[in-house]
Every structure is written in structure tokens, then in C-alpha cells.
Amino acid sequence: MTDILQHIDQGVMTLTFNRLDKKNSITAAMYASLADAVEHAQTNAEVRVVLIQGHETIFSAGNDIADFLNHPPSGHDAPVFRFLRAIAGFSKPLLAAVAGPAVGIGTTLLFHCDLVYAGDNAAFSMPFVNLGLCPEAGSSILVPQMMGHHRAAEALLMGEPFMAEAAQEVGLINRVVPPTEVNSYAQAQARKLAAKPLSSLVETKRLMKSGQSAQIMAQIEAEAASFGRMLQEPAAREAFGAFMEKRRPDFSKL
Ligand code: COA
């Protein structure tokens, strides 16, 4: 069974995280599938809207830690960076349906979506500091821009989860629905968009984002350089080792 399900219907490409036994954590192979799909959606006239979704109990636990340790992303063309560039530059509407935990990139990818719907069990977190890392996906710009510096510092420096209600208050999500309904609700919204004139959707999105696109792409590159370096450093090694060994990390000497 593939870990990323892909389905196109009525102009909507739906991408579903399908790795429940590992909490939908994302391996390099999954990033490659996601990047391929979004790049394909960009050029395929049959696709007018893309929707990314998970399961009613979990959106995604973020990067697969074991895969990250064994195959750290290196270089511009690493699948994770290809995926980030694909969603950051995607010209058609991009939607997400989130239920349960959305960790790390599970949350930061949402800042590249146009509409986000969440179950009332959604828990968003960006625990990069707790993992000895730094923000990725342009989040070091996009999070403070959306939330203001103090709330962004709570999310990015403390790394604590925040729930759907708080996410709606800061503008990260559009609507909270029961977890069992979030995927179908988002699908219905995606279909409504897919029935609209694509040229108007694309032009409107382009105009909404035009002031910042180049800056975001540059920040994704800058963050990737720091993230890649920090992944090899002692703090991340300790954090990831602790996760694998199911113990608390000890940063007292780092
Ligand atoms: N990478 C690799 N494996 C992961 C994972 C990740 N990011 N997140 C969860 N898993 C695995 C666990 O190791 C466990 O595997 P096992 O059954 O072989 O022991 C399985 O998924 C279930 O995880 P568990 O922690 O028992 O589930 P939970 O429901 O108690 O908690 C989360 C769910 C998402 C809150 C928790 O798994 C978590 O915090 N994961 C790490 C998130 C993270 O730090 N991501 C990295 C961001 S860069």
C-alpha cells in the first residue's frame, strides 16, 4: 500500500497521508511522491485544485525521524525541499483538511495553503527548537506575519501545541468541524472552487501573493541551509536519539 494516496475527481486532486502506523510521519520517498503530485497538478489541466488531507485521528507527525537520521536531506533537490518549493509556488488553490496532531511540517505546510479546515481535535505544533533544529518551509517569516511576534515566539521557541480554536483565532484555519467530517467538508469546498473559472482563481492568488513570493522562496532556501547543518549537530542528535529510545532528551550540556 502506498503511503501517499492520490486521487483526481471533478477537478480536485486529493493527496492523503496513508501511513497510520507511523502517525503519517513523512519519509523522503513520501516527499518525492508529494512533490511529483503537486508538480503534476501544476501543469495538468485536469487538476484545478489540490487538497492535502490525513486521517480523522492524525494529520501528520511531521518528518519521519528515523528516515531523517539515516538519510538527512542534502542539497537543493532533496525531496523535502522539492515539495516545499512545489507548494510555495503552486499557482492553483491549495487546501488542507487537518484532524489530530499536525507536527512540524504538518503545520508549516499549512501556511502555504489557501484554505485550511480542521477538526476540533486538531493540535498544531512546530517543535523545531525542542528537536535542536530551526524553522523550515518559510515559517520563520510566515508564522510571525500571521500571529504577531509574541504568539509566534510561543509557537516557535516554546514549541507547544495549540488547538483548533487558537489556530482559528490567529487565522491559520478557516473553520472548525467535527473530525469525522473534516475531509468531506474540505472536499466539498475544493469542488466549489474547482467549478469556478481557473484563470480568475490563479490570477487572484498570484496578486494576493505577488508581493512576497520571492522573499518566501529565499527564506525556504536559507532555512534549509540552517536546518541541514543543525540536523548533524549534537542537539538534534540528542533529541532524535531520545525519541528513538523513548526517553527525555538531555540538553543540559548543549
Ligand atoms: N517519525 C518516525 N516515527 C514516528 C514519528 C515520527 N515523526 N511520530 C510517530 N512515530 C511512530 C512512533 O515511533 C511509534 O512507532 P512504534 O509503534 O514502532 O513504536 C508510532 O509512530 C506511534 O507513535 P506514538 O508516539 O506512540 O503515537 P501517539 O499517538 O502517542 O503520539 C504524536 C502521536 C504525533 C503526538 C507523537 O508520535 C509525536 O510527537 N511524534 C513525533 C513528532 C515529531 O517530533 N516530529 C518531527 C518534526 S521535525
Coordinates of C-alpha atoms and ligand atoms in Angstrom, one line a residue:
M1 CA 0.0 0.0 0.0
T2 CA 1.3 3.4 -0.9
D3 CA 2.0 5.9 1.9
I4 CA 0.6 8.8 -0.2
L5 CA -2.8 8.2 -1.9
Q6 CA -3.5 10.3 -4.9
H7 CA -7.0 10.7 -6.5
I8 CA -8.3 13.1 -9.1
D9 CA -12.1 13.7 -9.3
Q10 CA -14.1 16.7 -10.6
G11 CA -11.0 18.9 -10.9
V12 CA -9.8 18.1 -7.4
M13 CA -6.5 16.3 -6.8
T14 CA -6.7 14.8 -3.3
L15 CA -3.5 13.7 -1.6
T16 CA -3.9 11.6 1.5
F17 CA -1.2 10.7 4.1
N18 CA -1.7 7.0 4.5
R19 CA 0.9 5.8 7.0
L20 CA -1.2 5.5 10.1
D21 CA 1.1 3.0 11.9
K22 CA 3.8 5.7 12.0
K23 CA 1.3 8.5 12.6
N24 CA 1.6 9.7 9.0
S25 CA 5.2 10.8 9.5
I26 CA 6.8 11.7 6.2
T27 CA 9.8 9.9 4.6
A28 CA 11.9 11.1 1.8
A29 CA 10.0 8.7 -0.5
M30 CA 6.7 10.3 0.6
Y31 CA 8.1 13.8 0.0
A32 CA 9.1 12.7 -3.5
S33 CA 5.6 11.4 -4.2
L34 CA 4.0 14.6 -2.8
A35 CA 6.4 16.8 -4.9
D36 CA 5.7 14.8 -8.1
A37 CA 2.0 15.1 -7.5
V38 CA 2.0 18.8 -6.9
E39 CA 4.3 19.5 -9.8
H40 CA 2.0 17.3 -12.0
A41 CA -1.1 19.2 -10.7
Q42 CA 0.6 22.5 -11.7
T43 CA 0.8 21.5 -15.3
N44 CA -2.2 19.1 -15.7
A45 CA -5.3 21.0 -16.9
E46 CA -7.5 18.2 -15.4
V47 CA -6.4 19.5 -11.9
R48 CA -7.9 22.8 -10.8
V49 CA -7.5 22.5 -7.0
V50 CA -5.3 20.4 -4.7
L51 CA -6.4 19.1 -1.3
I52 CA -4.0 17.6 1.2
Q53 CA -5.6 15.5 4.0
G54 CA -4.8 13.0 6.7
H55 CA -6.9 10.7 8.9
E56 CA -9.6 11.8 11.4
T57 CA -7.1 10.9 14.2
I58 CA -3.9 12.3 12.8
F59 CA -2.8 14.7 10.1
S60 CA 0.9 14.1 10.2
A61 CA 3.7 13.6 12.8
G62 CA 6.0 15.6 10.5
N63 CA 9.3 14.3 9.3
D64 CA 10.0 10.6 9.9
I65 CA 12.7 10.9 12.5
A66 CA 14.4 7.6 11.7
D67 CA 14.4 8.3 8.0
F68 CA 15.8 11.8 8.7
L69 CA 18.6 10.4 10.8
N70 CA 19.5 7.8 8.2
H71 CA 19.0 9.9 5.1
P72 CA 19.4 13.6 6.1
P73 CA 18.1 15.8 3.2
S74 CA 21.1 17.3 1.4
G75 CA 21.1 19.8 -1.3
H76 CA 18.6 21.8 -3.2
D77 CA 16.9 18.8 -4.9
A78 CA 16.3 16.8 -1.8
P79 CA 12.6 15.6 -1.9
V80 CA 11.5 17.7 1.1
F81 CA 12.8 20.9 -0.5
R82 CA 11.3 20.0 -3.8
F83 CA 7.9 19.5 -2.1
L84 CA 8.3 22.8 -0.3
R85 CA 9.1 24.7 -3.4
A86 CA 6.2 23.0 -5.2
I87 CA 3.6 24.1 -2.6
A88 CA 5.1 27.5 -2.1
G89 CA 5.0 28.2 -5.8
F90 CA 1.7 26.4 -6.6
S91 CA -0.4 28.7 -8.6
K92 CA -3.8 27.0 -8.2
P93 CA -5.8 26.8 -5.0
L94 CA -4.3 24.6 -2.3
L95 CA -6.4 23.3 0.5
A96 CA -5.8 21.2 3.6
A97 CA -8.0 19.2 6.0
V98 CA -6.4 18.6 9.4
A99 CA -7.6 16.4 12.2
G100 CA -5.5 15.3 15.2
P101 CA -1.8 16.2 15.6
A102 CA -0.1 18.3 12.9
V103 CA 3.6 18.3 13.9
G104 CA 6.4 20.3 12.3
I105 CA 6.0 20.3 8.6
G106 CA 2.5 19.0 9.2
T107 CA 1.8 22.6 10.5
T108 CA 4.2 24.6 8.4
L109 CA 2.9 23.3 5.1
L110 CA -0.5 24.8 6.1
F111 CA 1.0 28.3 5.8
H112 CA 1.2 27.7 2.0
C113 CA -2.4 26.6 1.7
D114 CA -5.2 29.0 0.7
L115 CA -7.9 27.4 2.8
V116 CA -7.5 25.1 5.8
Y117 CA -10.2 23.2 7.6
A118 CA -9.7 21.5 10.9
G119 CA -11.3 19.0 13.2
D120 CA -11.9 20.2 16.8
N121 CA -9.2 17.6 17.8
A122 CA -6.5 19.3 15.7
A123 CA -3.3 20.1 17.5
F124 CA -0.8 22.2 15.7
S125 CA 2.9 22.3 16.8
M126 CA 6.2 23.4 15.5
P127 CA 8.7 21.9 18.0
F128 CA 11.8 22.6 16.0
V129 CA 13.7 24.1 19.0
N130 CA 12.8 21.1 21.1
L131 CA 14.5 18.9 18.4
G132 CA 17.6 21.0 18.2
L133 CA 16.5 22.5 14.9
C134 CA 15.2 25.7 13.4
P135 CA 12.0 26.6 11.5
E136 CA 11.5 25.4 7.9
A137 CA 9.1 25.9 5.0
G138 CA 9.3 29.7 5.3
S139 CA 7.7 29.5 8.7
S140 CA 10.3 31.9 10.3
I141 CA 8.6 34.6 8.2
L142 CA 5.1 33.3 7.8
V143 CA 4.3 32.4 11.4
P144 CA 5.2 35.9 12.9
Q145 CA 3.5 37.5 10.0
M146 CA 0.2 35.7 10.7
M147 CA 0.4 35.6 14.5
G148 CA 2.5 38.5 15.5
H149 CA 5.9 38.1 17.1
H150 CA 4.9 37.2 20.7
R151 CA 2.4 34.4 19.7
A152 CA 4.9 33.2 17.1
A153 CA 7.6 33.0 19.7
E154 CA 5.3 30.9 21.8
A155 CA 4.8 28.6 18.9
L156 CA 8.3 28.5 17.6
L157 CA 10.5 29.0 20.7
M158 CA 8.4 27.1 23.2
G159 CA 7.2 24.6 20.5
E160 CA 4.0 23.9 22.4
P161 CA 0.9 22.6 20.6
F162 CA -2.1 24.9 20.1
M163 CA -5.6 23.6 19.4
A164 CA -8.0 24.3 16.6
E165 CA -9.8 27.2 18.4
A166 CA -6.5 29.1 18.8
A167 CA -5.5 28.3 15.2
Q168 CA -8.8 29.8 14.0
E169 CA -8.3 32.9 16.2
V170 CA -4.9 33.7 14.6
G171 CA -6.2 33.0 11.1
L172 CA -4.4 29.7 10.4
I173 CA -7.6 27.8 9.8
N174 CA -10.9 28.9 8.2
R175 CA -13.4 26.7 10.0
V176 CA -13.6 24.0 12.8
V177 CA -15.7 21.0 12.1
P178 CA -16.1 17.5 13.7
P179 CA -13.0 15.4 13.0
T180 CA -15.1 12.8 11.1
E181 CA -16.4 15.5 8.8
V182 CA -13.2 17.5 8.1
N183 CA -12.1 15.6 4.9
S184 CA -15.6 15.6 3.4
Y185 CA -16.2 19.3 4.2
A186 CA -12.8 20.3 2.7
Q187 CA -13.6 18.1 -0.4
A188 CA -16.9 19.9 -0.8
Q189 CA -15.2 23.3 -0.6
A190 CA -12.5 22.2 -3.0
R191 CA -15.2 21.1 -5.5
K192 CA -16.8 24.5 -5.2
L193 CA -13.5 26.2 -6.1
A194 CA -12.9 23.7 -8.9
A195 CA -16.2 24.8 -10.5
K196 CA -15.0 28.5 -10.7
P197 CA -13.0 29.9 -13.6
L198 CA -9.5 28.7 -13.1
S199 CA -7.9 31.8 -14.7
S200 CA -9.6 34.0 -12.1
L201 CA -8.6 31.8 -9.3
V202 CA -5.0 31.7 -10.5
E203 CA -4.8 35.4 -11.1
T204 CA -6.3 36.3 -7.8
K205 CA -3.9 34.1 -5.9
R206 CA -1.0 35.5 -7.8
L207 CA -2.0 39.0 -7.0
M208 CA -2.6 38.1 -3.3
K209 CA 0.9 36.6 -3.1
S210 CA 2.9 38.6 -5.5
G211 CA 4.5 41.0 -3.0
Q212 CA 6.1 38.1 -1.1
S213 CA 6.7 35.1 -3.3
A214 CA 10.4 35.8 -3.9
Q215 CA 11.1 36.5 -0.3
I216 CA 9.4 33.3 0.8
M217 CA 11.4 31.2 -1.7
A218 CA 14.6 32.8 -0.5
Q219 CA 13.7 32.2 3.2
I220 CA 12.9 28.5 2.4
E221 CA 16.4 28.2 1.0
A222 CA 18.1 30.0 3.9
E223 CA 16.2 27.9 6.5
A224 CA 17.1 24.7 4.6
A225 CA 20.8 25.6 4.9
S226 CA 20.5 26.1 8.6
F227 CA 18.2 23.1 9.1
G228 CA 20.5 20.8 7.2
R229 CA 23.5 21.9 9.2
M230 CA 21.7 21.7 12.6
L231 CA 20.5 18.2 11.8
Q232 CA 24.1 17.0 12.1
E233 CA 24.8 18.8 15.3
P234 CA 24.7 17.4 18.9
A235 CA 21.4 19.0 20.0
A236 CA 19.4 17.3 17.1
R237 CA 21.3 14.1 17.5
E238 CA 20.4 14.0 21.2
A239 CA 16.7 14.9 20.5
F240 CA 16.3 12.4 17.8
G241 CA 18.2 9.7 19.7
A242 CA 15.9 10.3 22.7
F243 CA 12.8 10.0 20.5
M244 CA 14.0 6.7 19.1
E245 CA 14.9 5.4 22.6
K246 CA 11.6 6.7 24.1
R247 CA 13.3 8.9 26.7
R248 CA 13.5 12.6 27.5
P249 CA 16.3 14.5 25.8
D250 CA 19.1 16.0 27.9
F251 CA 20.2 19.3 26.5
S252 CA 21.9 20.4 29.8
K253 CA 25.4 20.5 28.2
L254 CA 24.3 21.7 24.7
Ligands
COA1 N1 8.9 9.8 12.9 C1 9.0 8.5 13.0 N2 8.2 7.7 13.7 C2 7.2 8.3 14.3 C3 7.0 9.7 14.3 C4 8.0 10.5 13.5 N3 7.9 11.8 13.5 N4 5.9 10.0 15.0 C5 5.4 8.9 15.5 N5 6.2 7.8 15.1 C6 6.0 6.4 15.3 C7 6.4 6.1 16.8 O1 7.8 5.8 16.9 C8 5.6 4.8 17.0 O2 6.2 3.8 16.4 P1 6.2 2.3 17.1 O3 4.8 1.9 17.2 O4 7.0 1.5 16.1 O5 6.9 2.5 18.4 C9 4.3 5.1 16.2 O6 4.6 6.1 15.3 C10 3.2 5.7 17.1 O7 3.6 6.8 17.7 P2 3.2 7.3 19.2 O8 4.2 8.3 19.7 O9 3.1 6.0 20.1 O10 1.8 7.9 19.0 P3 1.0 8.9 19.9 O11 -0.4 8.8 19.4 O12 1.2 8.6 21.4 O13 1.6 10.3 19.6 C11 2.4 12.1 18.2 C12 1.4 10.9 18.3 C13 2.4 12.5 16.8 C14 2.0 13.2 19.1 C15 3.8 11.6 18.6 O14 4.1 10.4 17.9 C16 4.9 12.6 18.3 O15 5.1 13.5 19.0 N6 5.8 12.2 17.3 C17 7.0 13.0 17.0 C18 6.7 14.3 16.3 C19 7.9 15.0 15.9 O16 8.7 15.3 16.7 N7 8.1 15.2 14.6 C20 9.3 15.7 14.0 C21 9.0 17.1 13.5 S1 10.5 17.7 12.6

